[in-house]
């Protein structure tokens, strides 16, 4: 498997650390309900199809990436930086 | 026997080799198989189940029968395919699966018992009595099972892994592969051309037909010369592409030194390649299949194309009287070539009615082979022709049931091959592997001219795809007739007809599976073990499912195939795991003080990948405890030195550094003054403790934090995530500087005196108060000094650039020695921290919360931080939690064991009564008792109570007093002293 790192180019998956679904980017407000926090931390879809995952280019540039891939065909459709523009 | 004037062998280079303890001679260019056949050694081994005598069946990596053990120096390699093994001077090979000898094999009795050993025998027979399985059946089966034997000694051979990248990977160097490679290369693409053989050309090396007006192999050599000259082409011989993986990644096994008796020092035996290719062309050709007829497994019976290979490539005839049995036009090329080479061809048996001979040989049209004879080698075949039986004497029989395109790689990503009735074979599904196109026989194109055209067309298309403008050039033409086939799978008749030679599966087994309702091809496979041997059914799967289709009244396409999975050929685990054993599995990290530490004969212990001193034994000390006790007392009394460089160090800078750290730590960092250090605790977002460490503010926007040795990588990754994914609004940069600094703890009442002996500028309690930090100079080197303590003593950590670590450590030891101090190791460090109630990852093991370790009050209520919300959730706080406490034995038994569980004194020590567990333990020479850290249900409210520690593994039960975790100097006066 290879991932196209936006900073480094196409790299072998051994350079990356996998960290689950990209919903981890949507951190709830500290005062949000227990249910919202529970969903954020523990509840994940188990999709057959297109999914967005977080991968850390740990032995490369150190960038966290959102990788869009298809869990059925294994196609890697897109990889973008998790870092967003300044709020 | 050798045939004069034929073959690509070098008859001036004689090679001596041994098979079955007998000396033979072959030539440079031979394989072990061709050399054995040249010496008329037809019997090579015994089959797996019935121990039937077997000989060479093919001339390639798909060989099911010709498996031998090659002895190579100290290593013996079982299941080496004689058809792939290049001959070398001094090669030693042994037959397998035969005892006491190849000719008289004891387990040959299985063959007589075969009526009882048919498919499903094991499943049906060894069911009862149940107790017999482990003691009786399994040992017997295990002894009889398996092919070949391992040396059961350390494998001294070197294996390597390697990575390669290219625009186009061409798999196979036959006509289509060579054409694809040269076309892509001329278009300016980076090309890797990989082929299983040691010589490029594929089938062209085995045929006499012409390409572009010259013999095929001469055309191949000319292409090779051009390819070899181009810098954008890498030719990999002896390399089998074993698997197709996601995003254009291919696995490939290169046999680097199998053709050498003793390889040069440092040369690997095999290299496992991972090739990343933008595009690939599969030009793997096709494999000839057998026809199942009674007793079709005798030595001397092989595929018709293998016969041609032995004749044309190796100058060998496998017999003196050759017969051919086939259902297609291609088989006739074998008859023609042998006639032209002057070998007697006694019969061309063709099951088709309309047959056109292409040479001077006798054709039996509409005939079939119904039996064979010859116990250790073929002597005659019996054919049915025009309704009559006829026995023909022959010592070699070439069989052709047609050709199966090598579709394997196209199935590695779930692709299913499709049935092509014109060639009565499966061909690849279009687009089965993204980026992989298929050309030539692998795509079902059976003519050489067509294969050349496809290779060219695929490569041109790829070149255009990759943005090149390839020039077109004239295609070479090949001389050969058309491929015509009438499907024919098995001959009805008396006697067993083999399909899978390696696993001894016969047509009868397949029919029985169908009868017992194992009708799905996957069920049939598992019931009969068809296709489950090391050749993975390359020679037999299609025939077997044709027989199954017939037995179940379905067509072949409806019956379908089993799934081809990587690897295409057997790959040694040593090759797959190359670089991943011993130090490759766990690299060693050494401290800058390692040399000095080793000189002091300190035993080392592993801390992650680091090696740290356990203790520093002195003369007369015979037990580690003596050293440990002395070192712990030394630190409490004078001064001790300990290398603490393994702690993770992260350098953090930027205007928002304080805000960033505030979001990471539960406690406030922004309020820390420049020149001060603070203890900090990080949580995971789920509220559990991630790590602890210190945070030093070196400047207004400049921090240095430490992590524990174990969690350094995890914390760095976490910080990257928090910054990039959650707080990219913050202007902050950070990087790991763990290995940039050598850092030493100087601990004990005399610590400051020691430092003032070596620092350029004297320090005082005022310039470096407790938890102070700042720049210092030592011996002209700029360093950093932190007044922090993991021992509870007046202590510092002195850091210098790593290059000065060794000399600083030696200098510190010199100074300490003059003051009654010295180095201390991990054992004493552990004692000192347990006495003070400090925690390590034994305590913060991922299941504990800030509340559990008594630090809930550190969570700042003035800010948000990672884990804050969840740390407050029900279930993570309260009396139901196991909380950090100290333990001290109170009875005659003093033993406390980490990992042991805690129970009420009167309670039965069972899981339901569990009250907690011990995490750390030591003997404290200061307290003069064993002391421990433990997590106890509602522990902070139970201080002073007695609890029972039980360790079931060693049967130890100890009564303990529950104490405050801080055993020594609870007021902390010594820290500030």
Short mmCIF file of C-alpha atoms in Angstrom, two decimals, chain B residues 683-854:
data_model
loop_
_atom_site.label_atom_id
_atom_site.label_comp_id
_atom_site.label_asym_id
_atom_site.label_seq_id
_atom_site.Cartn_x
_atom_site.Cartn_y
_atom_site.Cartn_z
CA UNK B 683 -3.69 12.73 29.73
CA UNK B 684 -5.11 10.95 26.77
CA UNK B 685 -8.34 12.41 25.51
CA UNK B 686 -10.22 9.53 27.21
CA UNK B 687 -9.08 10.78 30.60
CA UNK B 688 -6.34 8.29 31.37
CA UNK B 689 -2.75 9.27 32.07
CA UNK B 690 -0.50 9.27 29.00
CA UNK B 691 2.83 10.37 30.42
CA UNK B 692 4.58 12.55 32.95
CA UNK B 693 7.75 14.59 32.89
CA UNK B 694 9.21 17.98 33.53
CA UNK B 695 8.72 21.24 31.71
CA UNK B 696 11.46 23.86 31.85
CA UNK B 697 10.95 27.41 30.65
CA UNK B 698 14.25 28.42 29.08
CA UNK B 699 12.98 31.74 27.68
CA UNK B 700 9.88 33.79 27.15
CA UNK B 701 8.80 31.63 24.19
CA UNK B 702 11.12 28.70 24.73
CA UNK B 703 10.42 25.49 26.62
CA UNK B 704 12.13 22.14 27.00
CA UNK B 705 10.00 19.25 28.17
CA UNK B 706 11.01 15.73 29.11
CA UNK B 707 9.01 12.56 28.59
CA UNK B 708 9.52 9.13 30.08
CA UNK B 709 11.93 6.88 28.18
CA UNK B 710 9.15 4.53 27.12
CA UNK B 711 6.65 7.13 25.89
CA UNK B 712 8.97 9.49 24.01
CA UNK B 713 7.70 8.44 20.58
CA UNK B 714 4.08 8.36 21.62
CA UNK B 715 4.23 11.84 23.14
CA UNK B 716 5.88 13.29 20.06
CA UNK B 717 3.19 11.78 17.83
CA UNK B 718 0.50 13.08 20.22
CA UNK B 719 1.95 16.58 20.16
CA UNK B 720 2.07 16.50 16.35
CA UNK B 721 -1.58 15.50 16.33
CA UNK B 722 -2.74 18.08 18.84
CA UNK B 723 -0.90 20.84 17.08
CA UNK B 724 -1.76 19.98 13.46
CA UNK B 725 -5.22 18.55 13.87
CA UNK B 726 -6.69 20.41 16.83
CA UNK B 727 -4.71 23.59 17.44
CA UNK B 728 -3.14 24.63 14.16
CA UNK B 729 -4.11 28.19 15.16
CA UNK B 730 -1.14 28.20 17.54
CA UNK B 731 2.19 29.55 16.35
CA UNK B 732 4.55 26.98 17.80
CA UNK B 733 7.30 24.67 16.58
CA UNK B 734 8.85 21.70 18.29
CA UNK B 735 11.31 18.94 17.64
CA UNK B 736 12.80 16.00 19.47
CA UNK B 737 16.26 16.67 20.87
CA UNK B 738 16.54 13.44 22.86
CA UNK B 739 19.79 12.42 21.26
CA UNK B 740 21.27 15.91 21.11
CA UNK B 741 21.90 16.10 24.83
CA UNK B 742 23.66 13.87 27.32
CA UNK B 743 22.08 14.42 30.70
CA UNK B 744 23.26 13.22 34.09
CA UNK B 745 21.58 13.25 37.46
CA UNK B 746 23.82 14.47 40.28
CA UNK B 747 21.92 13.55 43.42
CA UNK B 748 22.64 13.68 47.11
CA UNK B 749 23.50 16.11 49.93
CA UNK B 750 26.89 16.81 48.30
CA UNK B 751 25.49 17.43 44.81
CA UNK B 752 26.04 21.18 44.79
CA UNK B 753 29.56 20.85 46.16
CA UNK B 754 30.39 18.39 43.42
CA UNK B 755 28.99 20.67 40.72
CA UNK B 756 30.81 23.70 42.05
CA UNK B 757 34.01 21.71 41.59
CA UNK B 758 33.50 21.54 37.85
CA UNK B 759 31.23 24.43 36.79
CA UNK B 760 32.88 27.59 35.48
CA UNK B 761 30.62 29.75 37.65
CA UNK B 762 29.71 28.75 41.18
CA UNK B 763 26.03 28.08 41.84
CA UNK B 764 24.17 28.82 45.05
CA UNK B 765 20.72 28.04 46.44
CA UNK B 766 19.79 31.53 45.30
CA UNK B 767 21.01 31.24 41.69
CA UNK B 768 19.70 27.67 41.38
CA UNK B 769 16.86 27.17 43.87
CA UNK B 770 14.78 23.99 43.92
CA UNK B 771 13.06 23.67 40.49
CA UNK B 772 15.34 26.29 38.98
CA UNK B 773 17.07 25.92 35.62
CA UNK B 774 19.50 27.82 33.45
CA UNK B 775 22.61 27.90 31.34
CA UNK B 776 25.93 26.83 32.82
CA UNK B 777 29.43 26.23 31.56
CA UNK B 778 31.46 23.17 32.28
CA UNK B 779 35.04 22.87 31.00
CA UNK B 780 34.33 25.55 28.42
CA UNK B 781 31.26 23.75 27.12
CA UNK B 782 27.84 25.39 27.23
CA UNK B 783 25.40 23.22 29.11
CA UNK B 784 22.13 23.37 30.97
CA UNK B 785 21.44 22.73 34.59
CA UNK B 786 18.09 21.73 36.05
CA UNK B 787 17.55 21.49 39.81
CA UNK B 788 15.13 18.60 39.74
CA UNK B 789 15.06 15.36 41.67
CA UNK B 790 13.76 11.86 41.05
CA UNK B 791 15.44 10.61 44.20
CA UNK B 792 14.06 12.96 46.81
CA UNK B 793 17.56 14.34 47.43
CA UNK B 794 19.06 17.71 46.75
CA UNK B 795 19.72 16.97 43.10
CA UNK B 796 20.46 18.39 39.66
CA UNK B 797 20.44 17.21 36.12
CA UNK B 798 23.35 18.52 34.06
CA UNK B 799 23.05 18.42 30.29
CA UNK B 800 25.75 18.95 27.67
CA UNK B 801 25.75 18.32 23.90
CA UNK B 802 25.92 14.57 23.39
CA UNK B 803 29.45 14.69 22.00
CA UNK B 804 30.71 15.69 25.47
CA UNK B 805 28.68 13.03 27.29
CA UNK B 806 31.45 10.51 27.73
CA UNK B 807 34.00 12.99 29.09
CA UNK B 808 31.46 14.67 31.39
CA UNK B 809 30.40 11.30 32.83
CA UNK B 810 34.03 10.41 33.56
CA UNK B 811 34.62 13.84 35.09
CA UNK B 812 31.54 13.53 37.32
CA UNK B 813 32.64 10.06 38.49
CA UNK B 814 36.13 11.40 39.34
CA UNK B 815 34.62 14.23 41.36
CA UNK B 816 32.15 11.93 43.10
CA UNK B 817 34.85 9.41 44.00
CA UNK B 818 36.73 12.08 45.96
CA UNK B 819 33.58 12.80 48.00
CA UNK B 820 32.60 9.23 48.88
CA UNK B 821 30.09 9.12 46.04
CA UNK B 822 29.90 7.29 42.73
CA UNK B 823 27.66 6.06 39.95
CA UNK B 824 24.30 4.43 40.59
CA UNK B 825 22.24 2.24 38.29
CA UNK B 826 18.62 1.54 37.52
CA UNK B 827 18.10 -0.67 40.56
CA UNK B 828 19.09 2.05 43.01
CA UNK B 829 17.22 4.67 40.97
CA UNK B 830 14.11 2.53 41.36
CA UNK B 831 14.61 2.16 45.13
CA UNK B 832 15.05 5.90 45.57
CA UNK B 833 11.91 6.75 43.61
CA UNK B 834 9.74 4.13 45.36
CA UNK B 835 10.88 5.48 48.74
CA UNK B 836 9.63 8.88 47.57
CA UNK B 837 6.39 7.61 46.02
CA UNK B 838 7.36 8.77 42.51
CA UNK B 839 5.69 6.93 39.66
CA UNK B 840 6.89 5.24 36.48
CA UNK B 841 5.05 3.48 33.67
CA UNK B 842 4.57 0.54 36.02
CA UNK B 843 2.03 2.83 37.67
CA UNK B 844 0.81 4.91 34.71
CA UNK B 845 0.19 1.85 32.55
CA UNK B 846 -2.58 3.32 30.44
CA UNK B 847 -5.39 2.24 32.77
CA UNK B 848 -4.86 4.77 35.56
CA UNK B 849 -6.19 8.29 35.89
CA UNK B 850 -4.85 11.43 37.50
CA UNK B 851 -7.33 10.74 40.28
CA UNK B 852 -5.91 7.23 40.81
CA UNK B 853 -2.38 8.51 41.33
CA UNK B 854 -3.55 11.30 43.63
#
